JSON list of C-alpha atoms in Angstrom, two decimals:
[
{"chain": "A", "resi": 637, "resn": "UNK", "atom": "CA", "xyz": [-127.49, 56.25, -139.87]},
{"chain": "A", "resi": 638, "resn": "UNK", "atom": "CA", "xyz": [-130.06, 58.45, -140.73]},
{"chain": "A", "resi": 639, "resn": "UNK", "atom": "CA", "xyz": [-133.38, 58.62, -138.61]},
{"chain": "A", "resi": 640, "resn": "UNK", "atom": "CA", "xyz": [-136.87, 56.44, -139.66]},
{"chain": "A", "resi": 641, "resn": "UNK", "atom": "CA", "xyz": [-138.39, 60.38, -139.90]},
{"chain": "A", "resi": 642, "resn": "UNK", "atom": "CA", "xyz": [-135.81, 61.64, -143.06]},
{"chain": "A", "resi": 643, "resn": "UNK", "atom": "CA", "xyz": [-136.70, 57.53, -144.45]},
{"chain": "A", "resi": 644, "resn": "UNK", "atom": "CA", "xyz": [-140.26, 58.43, -144.68]},
{"chain": "A", "resi": 645, "resn": "UNK", "atom": "CA", "xyz": [-140.18, 62.02, -146.29]},
{"chain": "A", "resi": 646, "resn": "UNK", "atom": "CA", "xyz": [-138.00, 60.45, -148.56]},
{"chain": "A", "resi": 647, "resn": "UNK", "atom": "CA", "xyz": [-139.82, 58.04, -149.17]},
{"chain": "A", "resi": 648, "resn": "UNK", "atom": "CA", "xyz": [-143.01, 59.78, -148.67]},
{"chain": "A", "resi": 649, "resn": "UNK", "atom": "CA", "xyz": [-140.91, 62.58, -151.87]},
{"chain": "A", "resi": 650, "resn": "UNK", "atom": "CA", "xyz": [-140.58, 60.08, -154.47]},
{"chain": "A", "resi": 651, "resn": "UNK", "atom": "CA", "xyz": [-143.76, 58.21, -154.26]},
{"chain": "A", "resi": 652, "resn": "UNK", "atom": "CA", "xyz": [-145.36, 61.94, -155.00]},
{"chain": "A", "resi": 653, "resn": "UNK", "atom": "CA", "xyz": [-143.33, 62.75, -158.40]},
{"chain": "A", "resi": 654, "resn": "UNK", "atom": "CA", "xyz": [-144.38, 59.78, -159.21]},
{"chain": "A", "resi": 655, "resn": "UNK", "atom": "CA", "xyz": [-148.46, 59.57, -158.80]},
{"chain": "A", "resi": 656, "resn": "UNK", "atom": "CA", "xyz": [-150.02, 61.13, -162.86]},
{"chain": "A", "resi": 657, "resn": "UNK", "atom": "CA", "xyz": [-150.42, 64.72, -163.15]},
{"chain": "A", "resi": 658, "resn": "UNK", "atom": "CA", "xyz": [-153.81, 66.60, -161.99]},
{"chain": "A", "resi": 659, "resn": "UNK", "atom": "CA", "xyz": [-156.23, 66.54, -164.18]},
{"chain": "A", "resi": 660, "resn": "UNK", "atom": "CA", "xyz": [-156.11, 69.93, -165.16]},
{"chain": "A", "resi": 661, "resn": "UNK", "atom": "CA", "xyz": [-152.34, 68.92, -166.53]},
{"chain": "A", "resi": 662, "resn": "UNK", "atom": "CA", "xyz": [-153.77, 66.26, -168.24]},
{"chain": "A", "resi": 663, "resn": "UNK", "atom": "CA", "xyz": [-153.76, 66.08, -171.58]},
{"chain": "A", "resi": 664, "resn": "UNK", "atom": "CA", "xyz": [-156.89, 67.03, -173.24]},
{"chain": "A", "resi": 665, "resn": "UNK", "atom": "CA", "xyz": [-159.39, 64.09, -176.35]},
{"chain": "A", "resi": 666, "resn": "UNK", "atom": "CA", "xyz": [-162.20, 65.41, -178.26]},
{"chain": "A", "resi": 667, "resn": "UNK", "atom": "CA", "xyz": [-164.42, 62.07, -179.12]},
{"chain": "A", "resi": 668, "resn": "UNK", "atom": "CA", "xyz": [-163.95, 61.38, -182.70]},
{"chain": "A", "resi": 669, "resn": "UNK", "atom": "CA", "xyz": [-165.61, 63.47, -185.68]},
{"chain": "A", "resi": 670, "resn": "UNK", "atom": "CA", "xyz": [-166.58, 61.94, -188.70]},
{"chain": "A", "resi": 671, "resn": "UNK", "atom": "CA", "xyz": [-167.32, 64.50, -191.89]},
{"chain": "A", "resi": 672, "resn": "UNK", "atom": "CA", "xyz": [-169.01, 63.32, -194.94]},
{"chain": "A", "resi": 673, "resn": "UNK", "atom": "CA", "xyz": [-169.05, 65.24, -198.30]},
{"chain": "A", "resi": 674, "resn": "UNK", "atom": "CA", "xyz": [-170.88, 64.48, -201.18]},
{"chain": "A", "resi": 675, "resn": "UNK", "atom": "CA", "xyz": [-168.60, 63.68, -204.02]},
{"chain": "A", "resi": 676, "resn": "UNK", "atom": "CA", "xyz": [-168.67, 65.18, -207.38]},
{"chain": "A", "resi": 677, "resn": "UNK", "atom": "CA", "xyz": [-170.68, 62.39, -208.49]},
{"chain": "A", "resi": 678, "resn": "UNK", "atom": "CA", "xyz": [-173.65, 61.99, -206.09]},
{"chain": "A", "resi": 679, "resn": "UNK", "atom": "CA", "xyz": [-176.96, 64.83, -204.74]},
{"chain": "A", "resi": 680, "resn": "UNK", "atom": "CA", "xyz": [-179.53, 64.79, -201.24]},
{"chain": "A", "resi": 681, "resn": "UNK", "atom": "CA", "xyz": [-182.01, 64.36, -202.12]},
{"chain": "A", "resi": 682, "resn": "UNK", "atom": "CA", "xyz": [-184.93, 65.59, -198.40]},
{"chain": "A", "resi": 683, "resn": "UNK", "atom": "CA", "xyz": [-188.11, 65.59, -198.81]},
{"chain": "A", "resi": 684, "resn": "UNK", "atom": "CA", "xyz": [-190.51, 65.84, -195.22]},
{"chain": "A", "resi": 685, "resn": "UNK", "atom": "CA", "xyz": [-193.34, 64.51, -196.53]},
{"chain": "A", "resi": 686, "resn": "UNK", "atom": "CA", "xyz": [-197.15, 65.12, -195.62]},
{"chain": "A", "resi": 687, "resn": "UNK", "atom": "CA", "xyz": [-199.40, 62.27, -194.96]},
{"chain": "A", "resi": 688, "resn": "UNK", "atom": "CA", "xyz": [-203.12, 64.12, -194.13]},
{"chain": "A", "resi": 689, "resn": "UNK", "atom": "CA", "xyz": [-205.01, 61.03, -192.65]},
{"chain": "A", "resi": 690, "resn": "UNK", "atom": "CA", "xyz": [-209.77, 61.51, -192.54]},
{"chain": "A", "resi": 691, "resn": "UNK", "atom": "CA", "xyz": [-211.20, 61.41, -189.58]},
{"chain": "A", "resi": 692, "resn": "UNK", "atom": "CA", "xyz": [-213.03, 58.13, -189.48]},
{"chain": "A", "resi": 693, "resn": "UNK", "atom": "CA", "xyz": [-210.19, 55.84, -190.83]},
{"chain": "A", "resi": 694, "resn": "UNK", "atom": "CA", "xyz": [-209.67, 51.87, -189.06]},
{"chain": "A", "resi": 695, "resn": "UNK", "atom": "CA", "xyz": [-206.97, 51.71, -186.65]},
{"chain": "A", "resi": 696, "resn": "UNK", "atom": "CA", "xyz": [-204.16, 50.83, -186.46]},
{"chain": "A", "resi": 697, "resn": "UNK", "atom": "CA", "xyz": [-203.81, 52.24, -190.02]},
{"chain": "A", "resi": 698, "resn": "UNK", "atom": "CA", "xyz": [-200.85, 52.19, -191.86]},
{"chain": "A", "resi": 699, "resn": "UNK", "atom": "CA", "xyz": [-197.46, 52.53, -190.85]},
{"chain": "A", "resi": 700, "resn": "UNK", "atom": "CA", "xyz": [-195.03, 53.92, -193.09]},
{"chain": "A", "resi": 701, "resn": "UNK", "atom": "CA", "xyz": [-195.46, 55.63, -196.67]},
{"chain": "A", "resi": 702, "resn": "UNK", "atom": "CA", "xyz": [-192.54, 54.20, -199.44]},
{"chain": "A", "resi": 703, "resn": "UNK", "atom": "CA", "xyz": [-191.53, 57.28, -202.24]},
{"chain": "A", "resi": 704, "resn": "UNK", "atom": "CA", "xyz": [-189.74, 55.14, -205.00]},
{"chain": "A", "resi": 705, "resn": "UNK", "atom": "CA", "xyz": [-187.58, 57.42, -207.62]},
{"chain": "A", "resi": 706, "resn": "UNK", "atom": "CA", "xyz": [-186.31, 55.73, -210.75]},
{"chain": "A", "resi": 707, "resn": "UNK", "atom": "CA", "xyz": [-183.22, 57.10, -212.79]},
{"chain": "A", "resi": 708, "resn": "UNK", "atom": "CA", "xyz": [-184.39, 57.54, -216.77]},
{"chain": "A", "resi": 709, "resn": "UNK", "atom": "CA", "xyz": [-183.08, 59.20, -219.36]},
{"chain": "A", "resi": 710, "resn": "UNK", "atom": "CA", "xyz": [-185.04, 60.98, -222.05]},
{"chain": "A", "resi": 711, "resn": "UNK", "atom": "CA", "xyz": [-184.86, 59.00, -225.57]},
{"chain": "A", "resi": 712, "resn": "UNK", "atom": "CA", "xyz": [-186.23, 61.31, -228.09]},
{"chain": "A", "resi": 713, "resn": "UNK", "atom": "CA", "xyz": [-190.02, 61.35, -226.57]},
{"chain": "A", "resi": 714, "resn": "UNK", "atom": "CA", "xyz": [-189.85, 59.12, -223.67]},
{"chain": "A", "resi": 715, "resn": "UNK", "atom": "CA", "xyz": [-188.48, 58.50, -219.91]},
{"chain": "A", "resi": 716, "resn": "UNK", "atom": "CA", "xyz": [-186.54, 54.79, -219.88]},
{"chain": "A", "resi": 717, "resn": "UNK", "atom": "CA", "xyz": [-184.87, 54.05, -216.71]},
{"chain": "A", "resi": 718, "resn": "UNK", "atom": "CA", "xyz": [-181.98, 53.87, -216.47]},
{"chain": "A", "resi": 719, "resn": "UNK", "atom": "CA", "xyz": [-180.54, 50.34, -214.96]},
{"chain": "A", "resi": 720, "resn": "UNK", "atom": "CA", "xyz": [-177.90, 49.04, -213.14]},
{"chain": "A", "resi": 721, "resn": "UNK", "atom": "CA", "xyz": [-176.34, 46.67, -210.71]},
{"chain": "A", "resi": 722, "resn": "UNK", "atom": "CA", "xyz": [-178.07, 48.02, -207.40]},
{"chain": "A", "resi": 723, "resn": "UNK", "atom": "CA", "xyz": [-181.06, 46.92, -206.05]},
{"chain": "A", "resi": 724, "resn": "UNK", "atom": "CA", "xyz": [-184.13, 49.22, -206.55]},
{"chain": "A", "resi": 725, "resn": "UNK", "atom": "CA", "xyz": [-183.73, 49.57, -202.56]},
{"chain": "A", "resi": 726, "resn": "UNK", "atom": "CA", "xyz": [-181.57, 52.64, -202.19]},
{"chain": "A", "resi": 727, "resn": "UNK", "atom": "CA", "xyz": [-183.85, 54.39, -204.24]},
{"chain": "A", "resi": 728, "resn": "UNK", "atom": "CA", "xyz": [-186.72, 54.73, -201.65]},
{"chain": "A", "resi": 729, "resn": "UNK", "atom": "CA", "xyz": [-187.02, 56.90, -199.49]},
{"chain": "A", "resi": 730, "resn": "UNK", "atom": "CA", "xyz": [-189.94, 56.45, -196.27]},
{"chain": "A", "resi": 731, "resn": "UNK", "atom": "CA", "xyz": [-192.14, 58.27, -193.70]},
{"chain": "A", "resi": 732, "resn": "UNK", "atom": "CA", "xyz": [-192.87, 56.69, -190.40]},
{"chain": "A", "resi": 733, "resn": "UNK", "atom": "CA", "xyz": [-196.69, 57.41, -189.77]},
{"chain": "A", "resi": 734, "resn": "UNK", "atom": "CA", "xyz": [-197.33, 58.46, -186.64]},
{"chain": "A", "resi": 735, "resn": "UNK", "atom": "CA", "xyz": [-200.68, 56.02, -184.91]},
{"chain": "A", "resi": 736, "resn": "UNK", "atom": "CA", "xyz": [-204.66, 57.85, -183.79]},
{"chain": "A", "resi": 737, "resn": "UNK", "atom": "CA", "xyz": [-205.83, 56.53, -181.06]},
{"chain": "A", "resi": 738, "resn": "UNK", "atom": "CA", "xyz": [-209.53, 55.48, -181.98]},
{"chain": "A", "resi": 739, "resn": "UNK", "atom": "CA", "xyz": [-212.01, 58.91, -181.49]},
{"chain": "A", "resi": 740, "resn": "UNK", "atom": "CA", "xyz": [-209.80, 60.89, -180.37]},
{"chain": "A", "resi": 741, "resn": "UNK", "atom": "CA", "xyz": [-210.11, 64.54, -183.38]},
{"chain": "A", "resi": 742, "resn": "UNK", "atom": "CA", "xyz": [-206.02, 65.23, -184.83]},
{"chain": "A", "resi": 743, "resn": "UNK", "atom": "CA", "xyz": [-205.09, 67.24, -187.56]},
{"chain": "A", "resi": 744, "resn": "UNK", "atom": "CA", "xyz": [-201.72, 65.76, -189.00]},
{"chain": "A", "resi": 745, "resn": "UNK", "atom": "CA", "xyz": [-199.73, 68.86, -189.74]},
{"chain": "A", "resi": 746, "resn": "UNK", "atom": "CA", "xyz": [-196.05, 68.95, -190.45]},
{"chain": "A", "resi": 747, "resn": "UNK", "atom": "CA", "xyz": [-194.83, 69.08, -186.76]},
{"chain": "A", "resi": 748, "resn": "UNK", "atom": "CA", "xyz": [-196.68, 65.67, -187.06]},
{"chain": "A", "resi": 749, "resn": "UNK", "atom": "CA", "xyz": [-193.76, 64.14, -189.41]},
{"chain": "A", "resi": 750, "resn": "UNK", "atom": "CA", "xyz": [-189.72, 64.48, -190.31]},
{"chain": "A", "resi": 751, "resn": "UNK", "atom": "CA", "xyz": [-188.04, 65.05, -192.73]},
{"chain": "A", "resi": 752, "resn": "UNK", "atom": "CA", "xyz": [-186.47, 61.31, -194.57]},
{"chain": "A", "resi": 753, "resn": "UNK", "atom": "CA", "xyz": [-183.35, 62.00, -197.23]},
{"chain": "A", "resi": 754, "resn": "UNK", "atom": "CA", "xyz": [-182.37, 59.58, -199.46]},
{"chain": "A", "resi": 755, "resn": "UNK", "atom": "CA", "xyz": [-178.22, 59.82, -201.53]},
{"chain": "A", "resi": 756, "resn": "UNK", "atom": "CA", "xyz": [-179.19, 58.96, -205.50]},
{"chain": "A", "resi": 757, "resn": "UNK", "atom": "CA", "xyz": [-176.79, 59.29, -207.93]},
{"chain": "A", "resi": 758, "resn": "UNK", "atom": "CA", "xyz": [-176.76, 62.45, -210.21]},
{"chain": "A", "resi": 759, "resn": "UNK", "atom": "CA", "xyz": [-179.01, 62.43, -212.70]},
{"chain": "A", "resi": 760, "resn": "UNK", "atom": "CA", "xyz": [-183.28, 62.49, -214.05]},
{"chain": "A", "resi": 761, "resn": "UNK", "atom": "CA", "xyz": [-185.62, 60.55, -211.45]},
{"chain": "A", "resi": 762, "resn": "UNK", "atom": "CA", "xyz": [-188.95, 60.30, -211.51]},
{"chain": "A", "resi": 763, "resn": "UNK", "atom": "CA", "xyz": [-190.99, 59.47, -208.79]},
{"chain": "A", "resi": 764, "resn": "UNK", "atom": "CA", "xyz": [-192.69, 56.34, -210.04]},
{"chain": "A", "resi": 765, "resn": "UNK", "atom": "CA", "xyz": [-194.33, 55.23, -207.36]},
{"chain": "A", "resi": 766, "resn": "UNK", "atom": "CA", "xyz": [-196.44, 55.92, -204.24]},
{"chain": "A", "resi": 767, "resn": "UNK", "atom": "CA", "xyz": [-196.35, 52.91, -201.11]},
{"chain": "A", "resi": 768, "resn": "UNK", "atom": "CA", "xyz": [-198.47, 52.42, -197.93]},
{"chain": "A", "resi": 769, "resn": "UNK", "atom": "CA", "xyz": [-197.54, 49.65, -195.65]},
{"chain": "A", "resi": 770, "resn": "UNK", "atom": "CA", "xyz": [-198.46, 48.28, -192.04]},
{"chain": "A", "resi": 771, "resn": "UNK", "atom": "CA", "xyz": [-195.93, 46.32, -190.17]},
{"chain": "A", "resi": 772, "resn": "UNK", "atom": "CA", "xyz": [-195.98, 43.67, -188.68]},
{"chain": "A", "resi": 773, "resn": "UNK", "atom": "CA", "xyz": [-193.78, 43.20, -184.71]},
{"chain": "A", "resi": 774, "resn": "UNK", "atom": "CA", "xyz": [-191.14, 42.10, -185.23]},
{"chain": "A", "resi": 775, "resn": "UNK", "atom": "CA", "xyz": [-190.15, 42.52, -188.28]},
{"chain": "A", "resi": 776, "resn": "UNK", "atom": "CA", "xyz": [-192.15, 40.19, -190.07]},
{"chain": "A", "resi": 777, "resn": "UNK", "atom": "CA", "xyz": [-193.58, 39.98, -193.68]},
{"chain": "A", "resi": 778, "resn": "UNK", "atom": "CA", "xyz": [-196.18, 42.84, -193.83]},
{"chain": "A", "resi": 779, "resn": "UNK", "atom": "CA", "xyz": [-199.89, 42.96, -192.78]},
{"chain": "A", "resi": 780, "resn": "UNK", "atom": "CA", "xyz": [-201.24, 45.07, -195.66]},
{"chain": "A", "resi": 781, "resn": "UNK", "atom": "CA", "xyz": [-200.17, 47.25, -198.05]},
{"chain": "A", "resi": 782, "resn": "UNK", "atom": "CA", "xyz": [-201.08, 49.25, -201.17]},
{"chain": "A", "resi": 783, "resn": "UNK", "atom": "CA", "xyz": [-199.15, 50.82, -203.58]},
{"chain": "A", "resi": 784, "resn": "UNK", "atom": "CA", "xyz": [-199.79, 53.06, -206.76]},
{"chain": "A", "resi": 785, "resn": "UNK", "atom": "CA", "xyz": [-198.08, 53.85, -209.77]},
{"chain": "A", "resi": 786, "resn": "UNK", "atom": "CA", "xyz": [-197.57, 56.73, -211.78]},
{"chain": "A", "resi": 787, "resn": "UNK", "atom": "CA", "xyz": [-197.56, 56.22, -214.73]},
{"chain": "A", "resi": 788, "resn": "UNK", "atom": "CA", "xyz": [-200.07, 58.74, -215.71]},
{"chain": "A", "resi": 789, "resn": "UNK", "atom": "CA", "xyz": [-198.59, 61.47, -213.72]},
{"chain": "A", "resi": 790, "resn": "UNK", "atom": "CA", "xyz": [-195.79, 61.83, -211.86]},
{"chain": "A", "resi": 791, "resn": "UNK", "atom": "CA", "xyz": [-193.17, 64.16, -211.77]},
{"chain": "A", "resi": 792, "resn": "UNK", "atom": "CA", "xyz": [-189.12, 64.78, -213.35]},
{"chain": "A", "resi": 793, "resn": "UNK", "atom": "CA", "xyz": [-186.69, 66.10, -210.71]},
{"chain": "A", "resi": 794, "resn": "UNK", "atom": "CA", "xyz": [-182.35, 66.12, -211.35]},
{"chain": "A", "resi": 795, "resn": "UNK", "atom": "CA", "xyz": [-179.91, 66.01, -209.22]},
{"chain": "A", "resi": 796, "resn": "UNK", "atom": "CA", "xyz": [-176.83, 67.47, -209.16]},
{"chain": "A", "resi": 797, "resn": "UNK", "atom": "CA", "xyz": [-173.38, 66.19, -207.94]},
{"chain": "A", "resi": 798, "resn": "UNK", "atom": "CA", "xyz": [-172.89, 67.12, -204.67]},
{"chain": "A", "resi": 799, "resn": "UNK", "atom": "CA", "xyz": [-176.07, 68.71, -204.41]},
{"chain": "A", "resi": 800, "resn": "UNK", "atom": "CA", "xyz": [-178.05, 68.94, -201.33]},
{"chain": "A", "resi": 801, "resn": "UNK", "atom": "CA", "xyz": [-181.23, 69.51, -202.36]},
{"chain": "A", "resi": 802, "resn": "UNK", "atom": "CA", "xyz": [-184.64, 70.12, -200.49]},
{"chain": "A", "resi": 803, "resn": "UNK", "atom": "CA", "xyz": [-188.23, 68.90, -201.77]},
{"chain": "A", "resi": 804, "resn": "UNK", "atom": "CA", "xyz": [-190.37, 70.73, -199.43]},
{"chain": "A", "resi": 805, "resn": "UNK", "atom": "CA", "xyz": [-193.19, 69.39, -197.49]},
{"chain": "A", "resi": 806, "resn": "UNK", "atom": "CA", "xyz": [-196.14, 67.77, -200.03]},
{"chain": "A", "resi": 807, "resn": "UNK", "atom": "CA", "xyz": [-198.39, 66.94, -198.90]},
{"chain": "A", "resi": 808, "resn": "UNK", "atom": "CA", "xyz": [-200.39, 63.42, -199.82]},
{"chain": "A", "resi": 809, "resn": "UNK", "atom": "CA", "xyz": [-204.03, 61.83, -199.30]},
{"chain": "A", "resi": 810, "resn": "UNK", "atom": "CA", "xyz": [-203.96, 58.42, -196.73]},
{"chain": "A", "resi": 811, "resn": "UNK", "atom": "CA", "xyz": [-205.56, 55.76, -198.81]},
{"chain": "A", "resi": 812, "resn": "UNK", "atom": "CA", "xyz": [-208.31, 54.68, -196.80]},
{"chain": "A", "resi": 813, "resn": "UNK", "atom": "CA", "xyz": [-211.27, 52.00, -197.80]},
{"chain": "A", "resi": 814, "resn": "UNK", "atom": "CA", "xyz": [-213.43, 54.41, -199.65]},
{"chain": "A", "resi": 815, "resn": "UNK", "atom": "CA", "xyz": [-210.94, 56.09, -201.20]},
{"chain": "A", "resi": 816, "resn": "UNK", "atom": "CA", "xyz": [-209.76, 53.49, -202.85]},
{"chain": "A", "resi": 817, "resn": "UNK", "atom": "CA", "xyz": [-212.87, 51.86, -204.37]},
{"chain": "A", "resi": 818, "resn": "UNK", "atom": "CA", "xyz": [-212.09, 55.30, -206.43]},
{"chain": "A", "resi": 819, "resn": "UNK", "atom": "CA", "xyz": [-209.81, 54.42, -209.92]},
{"chain": "A", "resi": 820, "resn": "UNK", "atom": "CA", "xyz": [-209.39, 57.84, -210.02]},
{"chain": "A", "resi": 821, "resn": "UNK", "atom": "CA", "xyz": [-207.50, 58.27, -206.49]},
{"chain": "A", "resi": 822, "resn": "UNK", "atom": "CA", "xyz": [-203.76, 58.59, -206.39]},
{"chain": "A", "resi": 823, "resn": "UNK", "atom": "CA", "xyz": [-202.20, 59.48, -202.64]},
{"chain": "A", "resi": 824, "resn": "UNK", "atom": "CA", "xyz": [-200.00, 62.19, -205.08]},
{"chain": "A", "resi": 825, "resn": "UNK", "atom": "CA", "xyz": [-202.99, 63.77, -206.63]},
{"chain": "A", "resi": 826, "resn": "UNK", "atom": "CA", "xyz": [-202.52, 66.73, -204.39]},
{"chain": "A", "resi": 827, "resn": "UNK", "atom": "CA", "xyz": [-198.91, 67.62, -204.55]},
{"chain": "A", "resi": 828, "resn": "UNK", "atom": "CA", "xyz": [-199.04, 66.43, -208.78]},
{"chain": "A", "resi": 829, "resn": "UNK", "atom": "CA", "xyz": [-201.89, 69.36, -208.85]},
{"chain": "A", "resi": 830, "resn": "UNK", "atom": "CA", "xyz": [-199.63, 72.14, -207.61]},
{"chain": "A", "resi": 831, "resn": "UNK", "atom": "CA", "xyz": [-196.60, 71.10, -208.91]},
{"chain": "A", "resi": 832, "resn": "UNK", "atom": "CA", "xyz": [-195.18, 75.12, -209.61]},
{"chain": "A", "resi": 833, "resn": "UNK", "atom": "CA", "xyz": [-195.90, 75.46, -205.80]},
{"chain": "A", "resi": 834, "resn": "UNK", "atom": "CA", "xyz": [-193.59, 73.07, -204.28]},
{"chain": "A", "resi": 835, "resn": "UNK", "atom": "CA", "xyz": [-191.51, 74.92, -201.38]},
{"chain": "A", "resi": 836, "resn": "UNK", "atom": "CA", "xyz": [-187.87, 73.35, -201.87]},
{"chain": "A", "resi": 837, "resn": "UNK", "atom": "CA", "xyz": [-184.29, 75.04, -202.69]},
{"chain": "A", "resi": 838, "resn": "UNK", "atom": "CA", "xyz": [-181.24, 73.22, -204.33]},
{"chain": "A", "resi": 839, "resn": "UNK", "atom": "CA", "xyz": [-178.06, 73.70, -202.07]},
{"chain": "A", "resi": 840, "resn": "UNK", "atom": "CA", "xyz": [-175.43, 74.07, -204.53]},
{"chain": "A", "resi": 841, "resn": "UNK", "atom": "CA", "xyz": [-171.21, 75.09, -204.01]},
{"chain": "A", "resi": 842, "resn": "UNK", "atom": "CA", "xyz": [-171.68, 78.26, -205.37]},
{"chain": "A", "resi": 843, "resn": "UNK", "atom": "CA", "xyz": [-175.31, 79.00, -204.99]},
{"chain": "A", "resi": 844, "resn": "UNK", "atom": "CA", "xyz": [-178.91, 78.84, -202.93]},
{"chain": "A", "resi": 845, "resn": "UNK", "atom": "CA", "xyz": [-181.46, 77.65, -205.85]},
{"chain": "A", "resi": 846, "resn": "UNK", "atom": "CA", "xyz": [-185.20, 77.42, -205.85]},
{"chain": "A", "resi": 847, "resn": "UNK", "atom": "CA", "xyz": [-185.64, 73.46, -206.24]},
{"chain": "A", "resi": 848, "resn": "UNK", "atom": "CA", "xyz": [-188.16, 73.11, -208.98]},
{"chain": "A", "resi": 849, "resn": "UNK", "atom": "CA", "xyz": [-189.62, 69.83, -211.02]},
{"chain": "A", "resi": 850, "resn": "UNK", "atom": "CA", "xyz": [-191.40, 69.03, -214.48]},
{"chain": "A", "resi": 851, "resn": "UNK", "atom": "CA", "xyz": [-194.63, 67.16, -214.88]},
{"chain": "A", "resi": 852, "resn": "UNK", "atom": "CA", "xyz": [-193.43, 63.73, -215.75]},
{"chain": "A", "resi": 853, "resn": "UNK", "atom": "CA", "xyz": [-195.41, 60.33, -217.17]},
{"chain": "A", "resi": 854, "resn": "UNK", "atom": "CA", "xyz": [-193.95, 56.87, -218.02]},
{"chain": "A", "resi": 855, "resn": "UNK", "atom": "CA", "xyz": [-194.87, 54.10, -220.29]},
{"chain": "A", "resi": 856, "resn": "UNK", "atom": "CA", "xyz": [-195.66, 51.17, -217.18]},
{"chain": "A", "resi": 857, "resn": "UNK", "atom": "CA", "xyz": [-192.79, 48.46, -217.00]},
{"chain": "A", "resi": 858, "resn": "UNK", "atom": "CA", "xyz": [-191.30, 46.53, -213.99]},
{"chain": "A", "resi": 859, "resn": "UNK", "atom": "CA", "xyz": [-188.17, 48.81, -213.56]},
{"chain": "A", "resi": 860, "resn": "UNK", "atom": "CA", "xyz": [-190.79, 51.62, -212.42]},
{"chain": "A", "resi": 861, "resn": "UNK", "atom": "CA", "xyz": [-193.37, 50.44, -210.39]},
{"chain": "A", "resi": 862, "resn": "UNK", "atom": "CA", "xyz": [-194.14, 46.93, -208.77]},
{"chain": "A", "resi": 863, "resn": "UNK", "atom": "CA", "xyz": [-196.70, 43.87, -210.24]},
{"chain": "A", "resi": 864, "resn": "UNK", "atom": "CA", "xyz": [-199.38, 44.50, -207.56]},
{"chain": "A", "resi": 865, "resn": "UNK", "atom": "CA", "xyz": [-198.71, 48.44, -207.54]},
{"chain": "A", "resi": 866, "resn": "UNK", "atom": "CA", "xyz": [-202.88, 49.80, -209.49]},
{"chain": "A", "resi": 867, "resn": "UNK", "atom": "CA", "xyz": [-202.65, 52.77, -211.61]},
{"chain": "A", "resi": 868, "resn": "UNK", "atom": "CA", "xyz": [-205.21, 55.35, -211.05]},
{"chain": "A", "resi": 869, "resn": "UNK", "atom": "CA", "xyz": [-207.48, 55.82, -213.98]},
{"chain": "A", "resi": 870, "resn": "UNK", "atom": "CA", "xyz": [-206.31, 60.37, -214.68]}
]
C-alpha cells in the first residue's frame, strides 16, 4: 500500500502536466492588420488647406471649410458635368477650422491644419464650390453658411487610377462680413492666382511626379454649385 506522501507527489506531478504553458511558450498572435489598396479605377486626393483669417473676425466664426469637386468631360470647348448615381457628398473634402479666442493675437499657419483626403474615380474634376460653415452643437442644422461658386475661375485636375495625389497647402481667405460685401471677393482667389506655384506631387505606380492643374471655367448649373452659392464678379 502506497504511503500518503507518495500519492501526494503523484497527484502534484499530474496536475503540473496539465497546467498551461508559460508565457514564453504560448503561441503569440499579432493584431489583425487591414491593408487597403486603391483599385485601378480610383485615385486618392490629399489637400491641406490653410484658411487665413483677419484678427478682427467675429467669433466664434465658421468652424469648417468644404471643397466640392465635380467630375467633368470636355465637350467641344466647354466642360460638362459627368452625372452618376452617386450623391455629391462623396465629392466633398472638409477641413476643420480651429477656434480663436477673442482679443488674443494669432497667425493661421500650416501647423494649425491637417491634411484631408478624398477617394475619387479616375477622370477630370473641377473645384466647383467653396463653402464655409458654422456647425450647431449636437448635429443640429447649420447656424451659418456661405458658399462661393467658382464658375468664372477655377482649376481642372486629373485623377489617374491607382495614383495618390498631394495637392499641397493652398491658401484660402476667410469670408469676414466686410469681404462678403465686396462682390468680387472669392475665398479661392489667392490660390487661383498662383496655380502654377501649387507645391504638390503625384505618386504613380512607377514614379513620383509633380502635381499640376490647369485653369478652368464652367457654366453654372446645379450640377456644379448649390443654388444659394454666390458667384464672385471677376
